[in-house]
Coordinates of C-alpha atoms in Angstrom, one line a residue:
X166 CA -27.4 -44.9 6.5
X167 CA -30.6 -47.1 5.3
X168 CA -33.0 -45.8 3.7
X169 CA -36.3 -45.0 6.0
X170 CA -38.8 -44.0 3.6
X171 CA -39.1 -47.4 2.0
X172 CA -42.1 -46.9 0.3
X173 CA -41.6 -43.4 -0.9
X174 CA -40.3 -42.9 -4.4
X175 CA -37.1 -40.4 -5.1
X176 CA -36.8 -39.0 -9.0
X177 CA -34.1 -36.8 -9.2
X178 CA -34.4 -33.9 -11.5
X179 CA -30.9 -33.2 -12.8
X180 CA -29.7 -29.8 -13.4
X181 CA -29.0 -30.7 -16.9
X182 CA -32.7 -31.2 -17.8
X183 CA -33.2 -28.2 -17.0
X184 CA -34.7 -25.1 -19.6
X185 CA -31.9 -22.4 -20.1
X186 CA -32.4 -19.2 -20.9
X187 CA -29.3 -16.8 -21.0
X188 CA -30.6 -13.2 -22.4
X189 CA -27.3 -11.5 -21.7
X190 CA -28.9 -9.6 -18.6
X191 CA -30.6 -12.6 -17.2
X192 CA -29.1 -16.1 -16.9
X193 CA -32.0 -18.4 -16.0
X194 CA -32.7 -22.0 -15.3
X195 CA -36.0 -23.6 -15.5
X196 CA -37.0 -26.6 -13.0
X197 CA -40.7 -26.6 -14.6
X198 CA -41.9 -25.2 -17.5
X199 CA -41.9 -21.6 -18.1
X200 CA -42.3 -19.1 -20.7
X201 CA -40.7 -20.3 -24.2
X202 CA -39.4 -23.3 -22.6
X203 CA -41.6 -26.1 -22.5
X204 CA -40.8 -30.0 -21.2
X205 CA -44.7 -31.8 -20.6
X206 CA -42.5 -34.2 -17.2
X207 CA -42.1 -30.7 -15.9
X208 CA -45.6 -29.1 -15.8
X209 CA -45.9 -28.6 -12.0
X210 CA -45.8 -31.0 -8.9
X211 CA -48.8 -31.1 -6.5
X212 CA -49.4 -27.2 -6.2
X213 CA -45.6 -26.1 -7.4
X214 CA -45.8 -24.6 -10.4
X215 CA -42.5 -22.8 -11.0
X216 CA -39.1 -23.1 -9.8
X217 CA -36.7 -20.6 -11.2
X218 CA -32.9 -20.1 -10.5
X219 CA -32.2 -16.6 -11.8
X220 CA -29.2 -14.0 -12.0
X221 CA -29.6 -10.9 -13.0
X222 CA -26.7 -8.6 -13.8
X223 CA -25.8 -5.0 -12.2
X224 CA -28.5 -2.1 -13.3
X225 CA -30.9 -4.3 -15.2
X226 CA -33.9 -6.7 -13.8
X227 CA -37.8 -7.3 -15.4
X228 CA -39.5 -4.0 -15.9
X229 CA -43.2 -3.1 -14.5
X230 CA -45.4 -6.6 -15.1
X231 CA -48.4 -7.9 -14.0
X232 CA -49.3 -11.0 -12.0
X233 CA -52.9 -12.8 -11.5
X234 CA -54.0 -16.3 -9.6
X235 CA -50.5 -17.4 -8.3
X236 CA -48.7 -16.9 -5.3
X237 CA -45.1 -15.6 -5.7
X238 CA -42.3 -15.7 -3.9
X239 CA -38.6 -14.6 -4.5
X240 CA -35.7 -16.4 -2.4
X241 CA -32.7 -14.3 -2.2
X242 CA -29.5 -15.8 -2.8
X243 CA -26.9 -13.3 -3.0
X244 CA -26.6 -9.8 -3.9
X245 CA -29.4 -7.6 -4.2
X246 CA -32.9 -7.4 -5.3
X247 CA -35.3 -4.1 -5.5
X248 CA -39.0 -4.8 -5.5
X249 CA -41.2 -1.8 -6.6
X250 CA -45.4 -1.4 -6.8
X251 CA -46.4 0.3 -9.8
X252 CA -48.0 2.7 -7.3
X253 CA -44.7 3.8 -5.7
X254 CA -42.7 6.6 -7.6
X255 CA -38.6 5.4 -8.0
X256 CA -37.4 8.8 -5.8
X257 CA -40.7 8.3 -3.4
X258 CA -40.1 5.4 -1.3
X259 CA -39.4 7.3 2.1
X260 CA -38.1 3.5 3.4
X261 CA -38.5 -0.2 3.3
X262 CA -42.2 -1.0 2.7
X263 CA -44.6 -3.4 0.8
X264 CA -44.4 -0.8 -2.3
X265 CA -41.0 -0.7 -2.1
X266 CA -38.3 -3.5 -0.9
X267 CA -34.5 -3.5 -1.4
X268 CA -34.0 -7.3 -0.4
X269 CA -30.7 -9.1 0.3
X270 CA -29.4 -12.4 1.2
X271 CA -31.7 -14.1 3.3
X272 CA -34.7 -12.1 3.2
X273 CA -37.9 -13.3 0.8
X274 CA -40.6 -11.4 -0.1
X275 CA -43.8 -13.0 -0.9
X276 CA -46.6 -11.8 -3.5
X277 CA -50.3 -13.1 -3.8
X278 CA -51.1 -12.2 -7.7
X279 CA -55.0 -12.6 -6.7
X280 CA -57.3 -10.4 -8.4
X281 CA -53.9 -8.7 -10.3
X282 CA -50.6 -6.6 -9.3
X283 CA -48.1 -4.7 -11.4
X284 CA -44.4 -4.8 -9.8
X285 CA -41.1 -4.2 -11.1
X286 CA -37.8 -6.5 -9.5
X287 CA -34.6 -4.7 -10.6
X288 CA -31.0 -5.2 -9.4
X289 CA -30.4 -1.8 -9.0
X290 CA -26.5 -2.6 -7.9
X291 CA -24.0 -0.8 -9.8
X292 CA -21.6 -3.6 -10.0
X293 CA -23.2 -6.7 -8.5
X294 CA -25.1 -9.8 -9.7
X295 CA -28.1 -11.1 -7.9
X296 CA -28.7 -14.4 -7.2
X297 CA -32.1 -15.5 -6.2
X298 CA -34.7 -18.3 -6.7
X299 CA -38.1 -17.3 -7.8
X300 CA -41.0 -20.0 -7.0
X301 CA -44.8 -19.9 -7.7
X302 CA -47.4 -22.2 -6.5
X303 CA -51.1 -22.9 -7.6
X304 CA -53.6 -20.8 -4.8
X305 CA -56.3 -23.0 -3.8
X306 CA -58.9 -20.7 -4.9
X307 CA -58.8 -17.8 -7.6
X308 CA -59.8 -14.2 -7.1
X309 CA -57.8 -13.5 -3.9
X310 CA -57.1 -9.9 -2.7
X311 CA -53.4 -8.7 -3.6
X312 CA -51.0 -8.9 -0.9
X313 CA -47.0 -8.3 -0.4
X314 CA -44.9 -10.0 2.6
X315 CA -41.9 -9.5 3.2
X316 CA -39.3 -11.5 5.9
X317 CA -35.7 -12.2 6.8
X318 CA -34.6 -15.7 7.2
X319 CA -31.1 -16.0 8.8
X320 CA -27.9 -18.1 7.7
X321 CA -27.3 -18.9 11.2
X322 CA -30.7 -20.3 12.1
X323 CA -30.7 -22.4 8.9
X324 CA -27.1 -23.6 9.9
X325 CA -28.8 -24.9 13.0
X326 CA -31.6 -27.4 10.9
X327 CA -34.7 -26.6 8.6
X328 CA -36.2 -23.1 9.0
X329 CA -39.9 -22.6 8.0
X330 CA -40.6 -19.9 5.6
X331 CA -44.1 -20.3 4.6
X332 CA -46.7 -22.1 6.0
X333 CA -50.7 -21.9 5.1
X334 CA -52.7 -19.0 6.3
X335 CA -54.2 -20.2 9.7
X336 CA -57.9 -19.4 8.4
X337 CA -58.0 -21.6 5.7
X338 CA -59.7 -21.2 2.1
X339 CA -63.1 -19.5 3.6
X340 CA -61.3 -16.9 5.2
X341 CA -62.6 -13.6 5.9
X342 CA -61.5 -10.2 4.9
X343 CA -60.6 -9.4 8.1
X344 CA -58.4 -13.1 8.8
X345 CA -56.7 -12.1 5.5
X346 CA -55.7 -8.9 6.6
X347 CA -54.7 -10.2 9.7
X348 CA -52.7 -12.7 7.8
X349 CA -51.7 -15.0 10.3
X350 CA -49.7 -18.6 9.1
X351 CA -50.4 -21.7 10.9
X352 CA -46.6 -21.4 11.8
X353 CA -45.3 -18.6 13.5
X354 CA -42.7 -16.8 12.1
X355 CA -43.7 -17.3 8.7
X356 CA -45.3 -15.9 5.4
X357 CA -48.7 -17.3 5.2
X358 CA -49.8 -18.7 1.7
X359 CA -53.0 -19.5 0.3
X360 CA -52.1 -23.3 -0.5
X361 CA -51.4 -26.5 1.0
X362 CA -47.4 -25.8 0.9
X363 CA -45.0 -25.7 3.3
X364 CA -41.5 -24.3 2.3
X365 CA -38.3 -24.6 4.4
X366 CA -34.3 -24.2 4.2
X367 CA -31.1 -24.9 5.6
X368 CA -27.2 -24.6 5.3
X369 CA -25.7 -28.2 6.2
X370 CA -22.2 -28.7 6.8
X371 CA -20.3 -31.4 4.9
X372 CA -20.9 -34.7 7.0
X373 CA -24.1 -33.2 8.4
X374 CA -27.5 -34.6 8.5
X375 CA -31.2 -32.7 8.6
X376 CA -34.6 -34.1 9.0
X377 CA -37.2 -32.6 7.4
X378 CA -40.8 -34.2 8.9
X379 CA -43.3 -34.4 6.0
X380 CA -45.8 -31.5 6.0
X381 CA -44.3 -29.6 7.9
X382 CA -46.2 -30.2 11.2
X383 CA -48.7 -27.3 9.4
X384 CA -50.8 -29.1 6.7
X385 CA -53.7 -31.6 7.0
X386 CA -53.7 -33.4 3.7
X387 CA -52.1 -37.0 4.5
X388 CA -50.7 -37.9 1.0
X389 CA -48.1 -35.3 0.4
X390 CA -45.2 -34.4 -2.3
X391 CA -41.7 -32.8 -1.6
X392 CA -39.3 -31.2 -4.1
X393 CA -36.2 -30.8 -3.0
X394 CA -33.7 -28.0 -4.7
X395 CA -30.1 -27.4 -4.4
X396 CA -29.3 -24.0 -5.6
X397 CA -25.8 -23.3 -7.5
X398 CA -23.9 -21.9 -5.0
X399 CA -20.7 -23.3 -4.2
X400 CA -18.9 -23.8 -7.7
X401 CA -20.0 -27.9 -8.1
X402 CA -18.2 -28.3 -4.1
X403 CA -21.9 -28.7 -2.6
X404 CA -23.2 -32.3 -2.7
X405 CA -26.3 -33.8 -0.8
X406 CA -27.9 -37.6 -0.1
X407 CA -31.5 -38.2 0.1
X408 CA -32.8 -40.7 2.2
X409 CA -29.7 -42.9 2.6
X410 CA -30.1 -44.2 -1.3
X411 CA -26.9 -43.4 -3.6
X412 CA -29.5 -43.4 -6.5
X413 CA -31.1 -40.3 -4.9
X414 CA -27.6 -37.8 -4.3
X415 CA -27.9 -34.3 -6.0
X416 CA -25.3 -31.6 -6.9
X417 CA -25.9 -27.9 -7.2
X418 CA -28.6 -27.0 -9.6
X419 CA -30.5 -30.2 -9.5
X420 CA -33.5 -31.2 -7.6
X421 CA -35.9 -34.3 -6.4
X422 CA -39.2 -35.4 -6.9
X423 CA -40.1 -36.9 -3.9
X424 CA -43.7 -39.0 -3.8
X425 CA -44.8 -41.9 -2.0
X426 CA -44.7 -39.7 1.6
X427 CA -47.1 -39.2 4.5
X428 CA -47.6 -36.9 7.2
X429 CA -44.9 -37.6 9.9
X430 CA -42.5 -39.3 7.6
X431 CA -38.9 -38.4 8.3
X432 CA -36.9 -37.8 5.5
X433 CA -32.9 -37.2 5.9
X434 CA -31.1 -34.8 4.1
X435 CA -27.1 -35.7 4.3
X436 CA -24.2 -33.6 2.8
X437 CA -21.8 -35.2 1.0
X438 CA -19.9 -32.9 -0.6
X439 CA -16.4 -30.6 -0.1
X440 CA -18.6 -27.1 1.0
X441 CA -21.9 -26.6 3.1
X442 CA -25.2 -27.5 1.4
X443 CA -27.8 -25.1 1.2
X444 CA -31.1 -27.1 0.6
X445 CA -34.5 -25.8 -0.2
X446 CA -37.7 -28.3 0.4
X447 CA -41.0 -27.6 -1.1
X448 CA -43.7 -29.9 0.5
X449 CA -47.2 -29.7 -1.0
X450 CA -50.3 -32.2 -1.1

């Protein structure tokens, strides 16, 4: 197929220039910078700051820490992943709840750092790895009240085309505390976040074709960005196009900077490869 965003620009981001970290527990690749790995092309990207692709191994995970002025989300890949407030007792939990999550494949839980939050994420399997992506974006104001959301996104509804996992909170930057409790997204079905930034994913079959329309149908800001990621999931056999161009075609672990894109703008995610493509798009202004 031709290309139909003519004007927009495509920079892929190969998996290779990525930062690796491998600390025998944690194997960890870096699509921006973060912590002792530092590369000044990969700062952030509108209000994407990080973009993690982290396995952790059975029984181990990152102890009690705190978070301030991002918001935080955790994509979960395969296997499992235990979320725990500092204020919730390991023994206490009584069920699933914002102090305490035991999150699998398809389900993402959402934290806004705001004002400051202690959690702990520990793969408390006895025998398997978990799999996840770990993404933070810039807030678009500081000093937020600390929030956890938690939702389930299912394989077969992103088999079907894009799903929308967060989309802005419907209030807007001068929200009150009562629209921030309420904590309704501009897209239903979604985890609100206090950006510009509208995430999405799907599954596509080899031969298959998505559209993913620029912003989202949820943001206001004309002149938007898109990063698109394609997590390592199918042992190199996943393969995707971008746009029609075959200077824009990504394998597993690499990613796309994708500028030069308005409102509207249509822009066509084909797989290419032997095994379904799962894609992740990132659209901010």
């Amino acid at each position: 197929m031709a290309s139909i965003l003519r004007k927009a620009k495509i920079t892929p981001h190969l998996s290779s220039t990525r930062g690796h970290n491998s600390l025998g527990w944690l194997d960890t690749y870096h699509s921006f910078s973060f912590a002792d790995w530092y590369d000044p092309k990969y700062t952030h990207f509108g209000s994407l700051r990080v973009l993690n692709e982290d396995r952790v191994k059975p029984n181990t995970g990152f102890p009690t820490h705190p978070h301030r002025d991002f918001e935080i989300f955790s994509y979960i890949l395969s296997g499992e992943l235990t979320h725990r407030d500092s204020m919730l007792a390991k023994g206490k939990e009584g069920g699933q709840s914002d102090k305490f999550f035991r999150m699998h494949r398809g389900d993402v839980q959402f934290t806004t750092g705001g004002t400051g939050i202690a959690h702990s994420e520990f793969n408390e399997h006895n025998k398997d790895t978990v799999h996840f992506l770990q993404i933070w974006a810039i807030p678009w104001k500081r000093g937020l009240t600390p929030r956890y959301h938690t939702r389930n996104f299912p394989d077969q509804d992103k088999r079907e085309g894009f799903v929308k996992i967060l989309s802005p909170l419907k209030a807007g930057e001068d929200a009150t505390a009562q629209e921030e409790a309420e904590a309704e997204p501009v897209i239903p079905n979604t985890i609100p976040i206090h950006a510009d930034f509208v995430m999405g994913a799907g599954i596509i079959a080899p031969d298959g074709k998505f559209e993913w329309t620029v912003g989202g149908g949820a943001t206001q800001t004309t002149q938007r960005k898109v990063y698109v990621h394609v997590p390592m999931l199918k042992g190199g056999r996943a393969k995707i196009r971008l746009d029609g161009r075959e200077d824009a075609e990504l394998s597993e672990g690499d990613g796309a900077f994708i500028e030069g894109v308005q409102i509207g703008d249509k822009l066509v995610v084909e797989s290419i490869g032997e095994a379904e493509a799962e894609v992740v798009v990132l659209d901010t202004a």
